[in-house]
Short mmCIF file of N, CA and C in Angstrom, two decimals:
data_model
loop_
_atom_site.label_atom_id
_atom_site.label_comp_id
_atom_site.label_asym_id
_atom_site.label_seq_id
_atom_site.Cartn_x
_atom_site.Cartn_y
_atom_site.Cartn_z
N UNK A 802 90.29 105.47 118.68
CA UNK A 802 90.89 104.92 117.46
C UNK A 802 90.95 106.02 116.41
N UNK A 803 92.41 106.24 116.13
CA UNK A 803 92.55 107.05 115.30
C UNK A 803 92.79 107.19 114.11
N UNK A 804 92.11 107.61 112.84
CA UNK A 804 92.24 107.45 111.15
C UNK A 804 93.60 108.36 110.66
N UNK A 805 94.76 108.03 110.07
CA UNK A 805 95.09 108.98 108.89
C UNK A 805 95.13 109.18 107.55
N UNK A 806 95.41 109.79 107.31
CA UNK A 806 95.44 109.66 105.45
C UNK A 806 96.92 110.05 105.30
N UNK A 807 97.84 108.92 104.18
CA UNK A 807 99.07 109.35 103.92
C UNK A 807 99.28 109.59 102.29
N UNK A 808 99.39 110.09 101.77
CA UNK A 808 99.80 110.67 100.47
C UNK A 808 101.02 110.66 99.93
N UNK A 809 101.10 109.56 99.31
CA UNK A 809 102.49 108.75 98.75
C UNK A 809 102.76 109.77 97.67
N UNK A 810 103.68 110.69 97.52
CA UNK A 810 104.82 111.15 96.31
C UNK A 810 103.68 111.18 94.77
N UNK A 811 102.39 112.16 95.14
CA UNK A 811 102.00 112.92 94.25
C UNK A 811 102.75 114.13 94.00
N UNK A 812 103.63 113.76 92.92
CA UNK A 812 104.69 114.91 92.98
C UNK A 812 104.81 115.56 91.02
N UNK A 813 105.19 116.23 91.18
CA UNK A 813 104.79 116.47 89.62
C UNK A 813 106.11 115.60 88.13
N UNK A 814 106.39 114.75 88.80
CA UNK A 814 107.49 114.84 88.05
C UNK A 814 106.96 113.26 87.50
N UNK A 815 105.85 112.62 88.07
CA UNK A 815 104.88 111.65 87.20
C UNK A 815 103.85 112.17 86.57
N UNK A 816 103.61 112.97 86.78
CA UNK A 816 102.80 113.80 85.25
C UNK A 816 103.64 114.22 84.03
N UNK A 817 102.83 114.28 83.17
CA UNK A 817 102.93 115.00 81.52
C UNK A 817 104.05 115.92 81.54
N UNK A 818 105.32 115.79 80.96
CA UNK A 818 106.53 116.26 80.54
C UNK A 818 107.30 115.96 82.32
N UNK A 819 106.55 115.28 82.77
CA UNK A 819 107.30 115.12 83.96
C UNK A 819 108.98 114.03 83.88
N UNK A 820 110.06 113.94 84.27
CA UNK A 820 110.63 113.13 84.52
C UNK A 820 110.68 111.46 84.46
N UNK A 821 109.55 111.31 84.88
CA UNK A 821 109.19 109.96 85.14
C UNK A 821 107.49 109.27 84.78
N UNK A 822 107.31 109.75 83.87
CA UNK A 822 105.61 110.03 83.50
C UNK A 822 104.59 108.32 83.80
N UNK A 823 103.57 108.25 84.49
CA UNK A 823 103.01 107.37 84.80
C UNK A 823 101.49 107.40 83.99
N UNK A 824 101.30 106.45 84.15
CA UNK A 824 100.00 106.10 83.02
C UNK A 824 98.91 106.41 84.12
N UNK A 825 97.84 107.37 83.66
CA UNK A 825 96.60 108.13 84.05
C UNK A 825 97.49 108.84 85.38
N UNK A 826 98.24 109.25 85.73
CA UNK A 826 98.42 109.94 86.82
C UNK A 826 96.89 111.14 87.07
N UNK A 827 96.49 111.48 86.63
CA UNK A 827 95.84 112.76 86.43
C UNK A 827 94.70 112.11 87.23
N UNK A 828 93.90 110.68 86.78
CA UNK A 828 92.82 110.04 87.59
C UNK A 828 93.21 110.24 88.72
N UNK A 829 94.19 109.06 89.10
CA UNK A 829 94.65 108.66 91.05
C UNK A 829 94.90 109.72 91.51
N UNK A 830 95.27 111.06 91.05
CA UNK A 830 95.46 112.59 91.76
C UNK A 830 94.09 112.96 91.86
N UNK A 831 92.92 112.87 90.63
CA UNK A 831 92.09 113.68 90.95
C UNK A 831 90.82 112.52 92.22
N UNK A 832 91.32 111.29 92.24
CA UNK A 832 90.57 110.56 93.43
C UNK A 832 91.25 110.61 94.72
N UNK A 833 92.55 110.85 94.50
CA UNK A 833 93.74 111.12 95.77
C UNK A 833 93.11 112.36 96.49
N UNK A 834 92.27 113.42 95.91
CA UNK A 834 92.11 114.77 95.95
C UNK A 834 90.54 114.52 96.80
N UNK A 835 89.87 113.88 96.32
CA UNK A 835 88.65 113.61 96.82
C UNK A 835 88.50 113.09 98.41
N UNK A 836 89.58 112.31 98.20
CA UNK A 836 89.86 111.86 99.29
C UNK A 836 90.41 112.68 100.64
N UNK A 837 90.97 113.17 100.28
CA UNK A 837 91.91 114.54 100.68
C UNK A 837 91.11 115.37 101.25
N UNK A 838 89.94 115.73 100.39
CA UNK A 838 89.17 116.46 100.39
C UNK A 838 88.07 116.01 101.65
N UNK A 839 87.58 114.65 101.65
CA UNK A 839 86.71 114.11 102.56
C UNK A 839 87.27 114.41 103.83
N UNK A 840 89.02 114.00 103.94
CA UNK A 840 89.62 114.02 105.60
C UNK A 840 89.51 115.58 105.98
N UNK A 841 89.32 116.20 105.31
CA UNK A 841 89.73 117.49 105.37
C UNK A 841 87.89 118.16 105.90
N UNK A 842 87.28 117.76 105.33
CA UNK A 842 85.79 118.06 105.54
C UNK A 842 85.23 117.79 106.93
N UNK A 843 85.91 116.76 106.97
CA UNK A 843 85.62 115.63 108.45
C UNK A 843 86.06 116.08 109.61
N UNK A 844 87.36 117.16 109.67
CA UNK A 844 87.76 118.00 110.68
C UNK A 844 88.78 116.67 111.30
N UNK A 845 89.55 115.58 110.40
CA UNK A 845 90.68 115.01 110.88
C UNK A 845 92.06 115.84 110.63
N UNK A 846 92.42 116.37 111.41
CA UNK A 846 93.96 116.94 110.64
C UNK A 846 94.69 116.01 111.03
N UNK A 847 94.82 114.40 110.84
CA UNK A 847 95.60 113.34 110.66
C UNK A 847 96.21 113.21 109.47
N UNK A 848 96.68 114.60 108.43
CA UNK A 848 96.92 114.26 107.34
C UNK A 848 98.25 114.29 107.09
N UNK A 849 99.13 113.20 106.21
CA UNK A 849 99.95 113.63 105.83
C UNK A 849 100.70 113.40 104.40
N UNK A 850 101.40 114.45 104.14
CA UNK A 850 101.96 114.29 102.77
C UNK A 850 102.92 113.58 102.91
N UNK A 851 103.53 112.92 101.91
CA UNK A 851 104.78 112.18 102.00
C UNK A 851 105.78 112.54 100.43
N UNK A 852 106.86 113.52 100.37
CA UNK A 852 107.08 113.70 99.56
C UNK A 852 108.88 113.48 99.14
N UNK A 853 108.90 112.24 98.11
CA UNK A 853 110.35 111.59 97.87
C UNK A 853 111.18 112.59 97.47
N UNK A 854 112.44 113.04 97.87
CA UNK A 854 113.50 113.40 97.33
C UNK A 854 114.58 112.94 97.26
N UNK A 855 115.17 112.84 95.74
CA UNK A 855 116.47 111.68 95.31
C UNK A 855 117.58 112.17 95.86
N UNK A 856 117.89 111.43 97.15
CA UNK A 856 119.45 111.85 97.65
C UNK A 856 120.44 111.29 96.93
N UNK A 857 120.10 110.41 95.37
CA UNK A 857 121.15 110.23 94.24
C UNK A 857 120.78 110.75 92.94
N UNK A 858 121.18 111.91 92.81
CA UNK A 858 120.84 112.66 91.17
C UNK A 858 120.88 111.43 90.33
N UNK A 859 121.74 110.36 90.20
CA UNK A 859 121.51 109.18 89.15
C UNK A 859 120.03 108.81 89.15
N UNK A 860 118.74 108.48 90.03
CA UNK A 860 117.38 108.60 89.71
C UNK A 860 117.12 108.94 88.97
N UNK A 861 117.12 110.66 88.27
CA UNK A 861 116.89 111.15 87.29
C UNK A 861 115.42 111.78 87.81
N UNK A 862 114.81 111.75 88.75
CA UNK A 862 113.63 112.39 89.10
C UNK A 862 113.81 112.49 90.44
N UNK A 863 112.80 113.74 90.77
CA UNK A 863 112.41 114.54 92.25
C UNK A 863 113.84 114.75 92.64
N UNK A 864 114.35 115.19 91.61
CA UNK A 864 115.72 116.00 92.15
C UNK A 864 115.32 117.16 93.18
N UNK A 865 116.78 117.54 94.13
CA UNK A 865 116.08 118.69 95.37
C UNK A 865 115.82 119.77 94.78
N UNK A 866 114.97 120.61 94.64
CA UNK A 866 115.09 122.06 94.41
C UNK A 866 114.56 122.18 93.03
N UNK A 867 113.68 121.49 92.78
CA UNK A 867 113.20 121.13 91.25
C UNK A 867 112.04 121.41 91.22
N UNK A 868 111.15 122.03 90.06
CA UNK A 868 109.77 121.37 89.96
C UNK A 868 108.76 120.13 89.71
N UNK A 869 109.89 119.41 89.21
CA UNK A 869 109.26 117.92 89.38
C UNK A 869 109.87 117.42 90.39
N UNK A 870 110.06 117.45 91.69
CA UNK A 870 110.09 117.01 92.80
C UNK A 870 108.34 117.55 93.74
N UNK A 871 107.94 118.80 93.53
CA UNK A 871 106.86 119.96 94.26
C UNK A 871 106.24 118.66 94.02
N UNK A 872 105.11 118.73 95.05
CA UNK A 872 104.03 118.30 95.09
C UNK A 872 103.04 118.75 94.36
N UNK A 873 101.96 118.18 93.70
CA UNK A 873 101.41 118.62 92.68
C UNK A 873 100.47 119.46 93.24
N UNK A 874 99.84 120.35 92.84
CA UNK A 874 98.94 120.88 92.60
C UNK A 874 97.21 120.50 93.01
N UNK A 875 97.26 119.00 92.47
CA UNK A 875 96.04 118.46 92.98
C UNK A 875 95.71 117.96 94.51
N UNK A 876 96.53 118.01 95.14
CA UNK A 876 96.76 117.34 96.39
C UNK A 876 97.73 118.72 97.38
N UNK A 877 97.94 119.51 97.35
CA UNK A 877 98.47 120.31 97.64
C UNK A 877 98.25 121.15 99.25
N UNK A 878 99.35 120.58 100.16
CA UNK A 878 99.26 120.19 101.42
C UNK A 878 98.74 121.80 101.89
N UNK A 879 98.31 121.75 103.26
CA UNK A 879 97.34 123.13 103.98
C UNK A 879 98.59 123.45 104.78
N UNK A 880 98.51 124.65 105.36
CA UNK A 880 100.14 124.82 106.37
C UNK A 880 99.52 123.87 107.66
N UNK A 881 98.59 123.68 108.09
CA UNK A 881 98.65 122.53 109.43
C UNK A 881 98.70 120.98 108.90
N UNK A 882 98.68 120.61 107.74
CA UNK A 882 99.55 119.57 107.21
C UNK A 882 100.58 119.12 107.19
N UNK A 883 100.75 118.15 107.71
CA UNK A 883 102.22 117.48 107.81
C UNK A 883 102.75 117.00 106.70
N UNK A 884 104.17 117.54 105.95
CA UNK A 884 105.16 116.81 104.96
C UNK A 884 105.72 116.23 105.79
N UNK A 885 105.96 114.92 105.32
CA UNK A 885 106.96 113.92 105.64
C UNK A 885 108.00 113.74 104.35
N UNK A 886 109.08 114.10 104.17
CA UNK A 886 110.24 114.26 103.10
C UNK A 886 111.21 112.64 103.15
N UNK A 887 111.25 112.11 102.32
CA UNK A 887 111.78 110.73 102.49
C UNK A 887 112.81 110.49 101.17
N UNK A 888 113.47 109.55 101.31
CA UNK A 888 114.53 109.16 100.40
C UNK A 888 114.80 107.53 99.54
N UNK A 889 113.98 107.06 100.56
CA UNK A 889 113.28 105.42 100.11
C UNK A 889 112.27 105.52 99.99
N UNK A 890 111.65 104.32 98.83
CA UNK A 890 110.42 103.76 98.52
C UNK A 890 109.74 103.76 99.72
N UNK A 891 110.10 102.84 100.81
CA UNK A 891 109.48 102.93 102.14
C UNK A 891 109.33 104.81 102.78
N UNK A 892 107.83 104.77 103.06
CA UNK A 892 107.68 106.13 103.56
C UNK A 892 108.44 105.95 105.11
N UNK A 893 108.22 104.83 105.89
CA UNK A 893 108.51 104.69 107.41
C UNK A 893 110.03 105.04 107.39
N UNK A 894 110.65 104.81 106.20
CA UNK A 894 112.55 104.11 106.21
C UNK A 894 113.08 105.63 107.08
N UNK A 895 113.30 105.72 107.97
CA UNK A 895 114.41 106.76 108.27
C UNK A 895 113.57 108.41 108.04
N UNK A 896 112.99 108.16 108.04
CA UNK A 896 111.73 109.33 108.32
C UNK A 896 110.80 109.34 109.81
N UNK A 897 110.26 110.53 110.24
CA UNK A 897 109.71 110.75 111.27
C UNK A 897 107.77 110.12 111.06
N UNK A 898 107.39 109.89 109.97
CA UNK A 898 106.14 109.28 110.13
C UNK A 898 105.50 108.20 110.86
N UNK A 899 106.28 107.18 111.65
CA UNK A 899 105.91 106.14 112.53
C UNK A 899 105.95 107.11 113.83
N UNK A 900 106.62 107.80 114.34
CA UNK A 900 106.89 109.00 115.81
C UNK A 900 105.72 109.83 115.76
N UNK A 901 105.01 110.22 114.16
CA UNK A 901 104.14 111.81 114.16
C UNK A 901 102.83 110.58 114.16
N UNK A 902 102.37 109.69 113.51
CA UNK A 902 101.38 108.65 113.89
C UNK A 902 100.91 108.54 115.30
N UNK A 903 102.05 107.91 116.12
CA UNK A 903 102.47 107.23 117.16
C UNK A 903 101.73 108.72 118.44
N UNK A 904 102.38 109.62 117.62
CA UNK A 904 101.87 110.95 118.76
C UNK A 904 100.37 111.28 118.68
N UNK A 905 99.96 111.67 117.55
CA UNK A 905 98.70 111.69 117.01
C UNK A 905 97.90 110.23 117.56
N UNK A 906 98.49 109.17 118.02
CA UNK A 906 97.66 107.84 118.51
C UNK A 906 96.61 107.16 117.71
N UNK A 907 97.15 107.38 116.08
CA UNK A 907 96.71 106.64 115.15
C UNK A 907 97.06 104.97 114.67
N UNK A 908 95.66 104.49 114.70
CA UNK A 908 95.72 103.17 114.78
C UNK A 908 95.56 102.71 112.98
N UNK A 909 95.01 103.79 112.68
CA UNK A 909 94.42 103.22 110.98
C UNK A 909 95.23 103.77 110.07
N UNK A 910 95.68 103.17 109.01
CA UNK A 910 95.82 104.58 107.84
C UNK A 910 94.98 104.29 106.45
N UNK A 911 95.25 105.36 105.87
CA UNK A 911 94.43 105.17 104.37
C UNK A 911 95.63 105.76 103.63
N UNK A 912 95.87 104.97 102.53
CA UNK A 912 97.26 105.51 101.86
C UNK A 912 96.80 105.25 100.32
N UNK A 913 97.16 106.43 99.68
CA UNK A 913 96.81 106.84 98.03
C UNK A 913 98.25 107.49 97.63
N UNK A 914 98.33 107.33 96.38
CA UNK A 914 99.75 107.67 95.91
C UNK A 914 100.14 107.08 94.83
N UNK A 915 101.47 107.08 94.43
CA UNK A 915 102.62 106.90 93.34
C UNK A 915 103.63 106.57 93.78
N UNK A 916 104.47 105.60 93.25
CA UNK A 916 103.78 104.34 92.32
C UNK A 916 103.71 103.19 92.74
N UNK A 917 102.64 102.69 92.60
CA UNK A 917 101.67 101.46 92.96
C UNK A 917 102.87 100.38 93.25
N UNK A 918 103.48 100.06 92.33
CA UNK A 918 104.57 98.82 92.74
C UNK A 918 105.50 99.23 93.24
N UNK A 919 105.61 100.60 93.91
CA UNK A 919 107.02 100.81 94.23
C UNK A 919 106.40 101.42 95.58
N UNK A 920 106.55 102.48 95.95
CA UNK A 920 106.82 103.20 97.25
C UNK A 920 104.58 103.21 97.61
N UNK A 921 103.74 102.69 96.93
CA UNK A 921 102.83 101.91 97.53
C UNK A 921 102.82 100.81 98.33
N UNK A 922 103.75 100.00 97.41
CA UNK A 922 103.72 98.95 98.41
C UNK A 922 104.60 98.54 99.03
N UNK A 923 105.63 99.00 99.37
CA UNK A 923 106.65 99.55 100.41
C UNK A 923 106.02 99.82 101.48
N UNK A 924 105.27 101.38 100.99
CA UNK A 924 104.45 101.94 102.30
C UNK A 924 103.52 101.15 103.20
N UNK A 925 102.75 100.29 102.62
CA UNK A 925 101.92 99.57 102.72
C UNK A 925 102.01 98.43 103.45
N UNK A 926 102.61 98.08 102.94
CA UNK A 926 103.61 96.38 103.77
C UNK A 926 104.27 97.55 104.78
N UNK A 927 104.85 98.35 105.18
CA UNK A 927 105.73 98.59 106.49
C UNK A 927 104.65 98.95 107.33
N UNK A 928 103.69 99.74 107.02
CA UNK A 928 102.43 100.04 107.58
C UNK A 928 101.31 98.96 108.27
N UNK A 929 101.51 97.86 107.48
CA UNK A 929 100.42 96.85 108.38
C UNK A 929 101.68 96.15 108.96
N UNK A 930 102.99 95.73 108.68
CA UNK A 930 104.27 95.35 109.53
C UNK A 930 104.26 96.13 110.73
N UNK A 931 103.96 97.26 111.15
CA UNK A 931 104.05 97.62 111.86
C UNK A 931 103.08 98.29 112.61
N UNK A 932 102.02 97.31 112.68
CA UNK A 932 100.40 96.91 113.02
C UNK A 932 99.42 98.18 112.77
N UNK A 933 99.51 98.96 111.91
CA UNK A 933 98.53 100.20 111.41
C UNK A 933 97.31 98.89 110.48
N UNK A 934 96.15 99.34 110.93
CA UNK A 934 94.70 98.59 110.13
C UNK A 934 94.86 99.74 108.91
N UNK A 935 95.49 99.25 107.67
CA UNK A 935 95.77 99.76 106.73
C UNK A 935 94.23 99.37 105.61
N UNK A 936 94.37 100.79 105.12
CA UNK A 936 93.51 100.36 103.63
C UNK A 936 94.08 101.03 102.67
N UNK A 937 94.09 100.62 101.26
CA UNK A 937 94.95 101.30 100.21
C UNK A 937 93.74 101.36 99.49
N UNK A 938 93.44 103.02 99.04
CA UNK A 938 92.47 103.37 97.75
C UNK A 938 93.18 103.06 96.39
N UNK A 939 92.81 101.55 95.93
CA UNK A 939 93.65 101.29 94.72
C UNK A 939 93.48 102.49 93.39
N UNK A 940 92.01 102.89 93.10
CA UNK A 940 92.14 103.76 91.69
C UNK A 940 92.95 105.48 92.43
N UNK A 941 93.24 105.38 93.21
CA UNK A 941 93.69 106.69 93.91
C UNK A 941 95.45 106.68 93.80
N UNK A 942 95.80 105.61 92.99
CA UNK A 942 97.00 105.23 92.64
C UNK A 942 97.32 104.86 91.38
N UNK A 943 98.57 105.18 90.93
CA UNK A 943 98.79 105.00 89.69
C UNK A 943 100.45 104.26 89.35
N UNK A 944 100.67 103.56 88.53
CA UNK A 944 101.87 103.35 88.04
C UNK A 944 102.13 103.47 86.56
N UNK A 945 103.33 102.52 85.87
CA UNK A 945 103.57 102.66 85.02
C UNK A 945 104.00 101.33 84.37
N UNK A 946 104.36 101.30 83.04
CA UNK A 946 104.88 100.57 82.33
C UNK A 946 105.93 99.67 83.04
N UNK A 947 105.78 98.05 83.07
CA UNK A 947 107.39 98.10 83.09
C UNK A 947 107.96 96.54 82.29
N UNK A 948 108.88 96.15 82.11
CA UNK A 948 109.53 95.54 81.67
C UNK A 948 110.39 94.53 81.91
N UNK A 949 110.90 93.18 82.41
CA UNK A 949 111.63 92.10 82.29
C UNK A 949 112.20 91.54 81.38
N UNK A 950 112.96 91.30 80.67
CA UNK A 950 113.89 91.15 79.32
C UNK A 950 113.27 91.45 78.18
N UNK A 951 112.77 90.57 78.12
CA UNK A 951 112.04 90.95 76.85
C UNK A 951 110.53 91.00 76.89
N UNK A 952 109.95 90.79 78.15
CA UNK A 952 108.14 90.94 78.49
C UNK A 952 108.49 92.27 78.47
N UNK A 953 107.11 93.38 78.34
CA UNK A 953 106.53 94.18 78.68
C UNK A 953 105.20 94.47 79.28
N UNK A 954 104.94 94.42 80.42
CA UNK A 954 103.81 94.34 81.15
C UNK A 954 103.13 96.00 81.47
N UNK A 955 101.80 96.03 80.84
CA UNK A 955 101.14 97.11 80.57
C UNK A 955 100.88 97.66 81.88
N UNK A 956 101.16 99.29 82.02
CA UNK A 956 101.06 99.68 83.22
C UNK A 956 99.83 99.22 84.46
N UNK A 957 98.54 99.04 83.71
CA UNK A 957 97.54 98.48 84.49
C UNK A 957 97.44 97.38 85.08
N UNK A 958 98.24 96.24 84.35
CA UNK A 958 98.58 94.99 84.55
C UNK A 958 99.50 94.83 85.99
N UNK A 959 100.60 95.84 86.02
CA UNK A 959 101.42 95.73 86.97
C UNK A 959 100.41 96.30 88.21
N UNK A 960 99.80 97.53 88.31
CA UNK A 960 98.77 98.05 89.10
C UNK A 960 98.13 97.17 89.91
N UNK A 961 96.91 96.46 88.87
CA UNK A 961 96.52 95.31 89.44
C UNK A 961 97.11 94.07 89.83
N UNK A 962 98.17 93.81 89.68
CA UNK A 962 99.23 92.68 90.16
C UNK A 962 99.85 92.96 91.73
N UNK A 963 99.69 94.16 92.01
CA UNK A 963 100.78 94.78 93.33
C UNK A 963 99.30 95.13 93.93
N UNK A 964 98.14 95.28 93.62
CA UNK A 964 96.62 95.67 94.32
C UNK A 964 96.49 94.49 94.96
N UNK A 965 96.47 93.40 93.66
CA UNK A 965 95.63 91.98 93.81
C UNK A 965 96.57 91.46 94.99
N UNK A 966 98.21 91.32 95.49
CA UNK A 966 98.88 90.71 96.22
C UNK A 966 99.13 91.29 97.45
N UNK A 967 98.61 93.04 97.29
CA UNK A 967 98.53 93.55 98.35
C UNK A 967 97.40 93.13 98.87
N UNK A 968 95.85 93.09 98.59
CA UNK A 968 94.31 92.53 99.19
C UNK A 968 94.45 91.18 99.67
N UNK A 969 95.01 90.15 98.73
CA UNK A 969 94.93 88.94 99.01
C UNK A 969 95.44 88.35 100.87
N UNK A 970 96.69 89.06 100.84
CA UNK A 970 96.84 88.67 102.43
C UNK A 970 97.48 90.05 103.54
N UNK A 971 97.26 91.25 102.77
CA UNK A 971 98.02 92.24 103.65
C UNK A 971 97.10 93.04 104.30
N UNK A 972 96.07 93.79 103.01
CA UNK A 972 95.53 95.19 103.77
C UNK A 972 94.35 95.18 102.88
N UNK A 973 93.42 96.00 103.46
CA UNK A 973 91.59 96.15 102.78
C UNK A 973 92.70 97.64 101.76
N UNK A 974 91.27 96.80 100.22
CA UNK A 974 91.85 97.48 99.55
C UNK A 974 90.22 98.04 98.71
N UNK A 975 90.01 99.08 98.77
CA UNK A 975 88.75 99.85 98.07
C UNK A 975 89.10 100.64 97.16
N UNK A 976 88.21 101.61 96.58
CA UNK A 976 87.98 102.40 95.70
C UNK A 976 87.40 103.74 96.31
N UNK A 977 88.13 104.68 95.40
CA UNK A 977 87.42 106.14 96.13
C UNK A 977 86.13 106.23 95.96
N UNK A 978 85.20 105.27 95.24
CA UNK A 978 83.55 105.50 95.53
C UNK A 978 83.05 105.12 96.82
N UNK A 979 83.90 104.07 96.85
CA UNK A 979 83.33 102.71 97.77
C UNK A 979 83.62 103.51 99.06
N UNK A 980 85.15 103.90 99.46
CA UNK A 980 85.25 104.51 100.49
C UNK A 980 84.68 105.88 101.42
N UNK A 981 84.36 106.88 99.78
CA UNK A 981 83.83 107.86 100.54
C UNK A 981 81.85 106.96 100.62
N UNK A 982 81.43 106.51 100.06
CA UNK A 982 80.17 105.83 100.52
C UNK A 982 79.86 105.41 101.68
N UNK A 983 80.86 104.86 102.35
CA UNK A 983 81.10 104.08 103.19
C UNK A 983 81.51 104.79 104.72
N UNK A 984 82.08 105.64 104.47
CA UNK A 984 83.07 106.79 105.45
C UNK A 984 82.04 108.09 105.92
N UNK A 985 80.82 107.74 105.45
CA UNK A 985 79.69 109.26 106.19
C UNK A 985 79.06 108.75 107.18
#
């Protein structure tokens, strides 16, 4: 039984003067990192990055050939690391990550990333859809602000709304304390 770690679109263009700026990005990178750091200690090279690029400049972020597209800095893949380069919210959509799993004969994943209501739980739902024993490190993720006519729902609010509906019936959902505690 095999563990991976997937790394949802820590990319720089949700940080500070970034494109698309997300509330605490800087935390869920620096627990994304820990984490990162544990698979990496452990001698799993089941790792992989997953990094979005907008095949419609109308997005307005992770344009090709940009610096807010790069992967950040905090998370910053090893050359025997696998990028997986994608174009949908869904990491699986039309990308090679279900084939590089499938070879590797990984049964589990652990998925940390950006952003929580969007290409988290995309990833997440296609991932236990397509029977991986998924766990999502919720503070190892971050989103943002968002809005319905005239509500505005505080970025944390939405966070925990897409955590709470992801735990309730999809996938085990921890914390980077809990997990590396748990994982020696």
């Amino acid at each position: 039984m095999s563990t991976a770690l997937i790394i949802v679109d820590i990319q720089n263009d949700y940080f500070p003067n970034g494109k698309m700026e997300l509330s605490k990005p800087e935390e869920a990178a620096s627990n994304a990192a820990k984490v990162l750091d544990w698979f990496r200690k452990n001698n799993n090279d089941n790792i992989f990055h997953v990094q979005h690029i907008a095949s419609d400049p109308a997005l307005g972020f992770f344009l090709p050939d940009t610096e807010g597209a790069e992967i950040h800095k905090a998370v910053l893949p090893l050359e025997n690391e696998i990028i997986i380069k994608k174009h949908f919210p869904n990491s699986f959509l039309q990308t090679e990550l279900q084939s590089k799993l499938k070879e590797k004969e990984v049964t589990k994943v652990v998925v940390v990333g950006m952003m929580t209501h969007m290409c988290i739980d995309a990833t997440v739902r296609a991932a236990v859809d397509l029977g991986y024993d998924t766990t999502l490190i919720e503070d190892a993720c971050a989103t943002r602000e968002m809005s319905y006519h005239n509500a505005v729902v505080p970025a944390e609010q939405v966070h925990y709304a897409f955590v709470a509906a992801l735990e309730s019936m999809y996938c085990k959902v921890t914390s980077t304390a809990n997990f590396l505690n748990h994982s020696n």
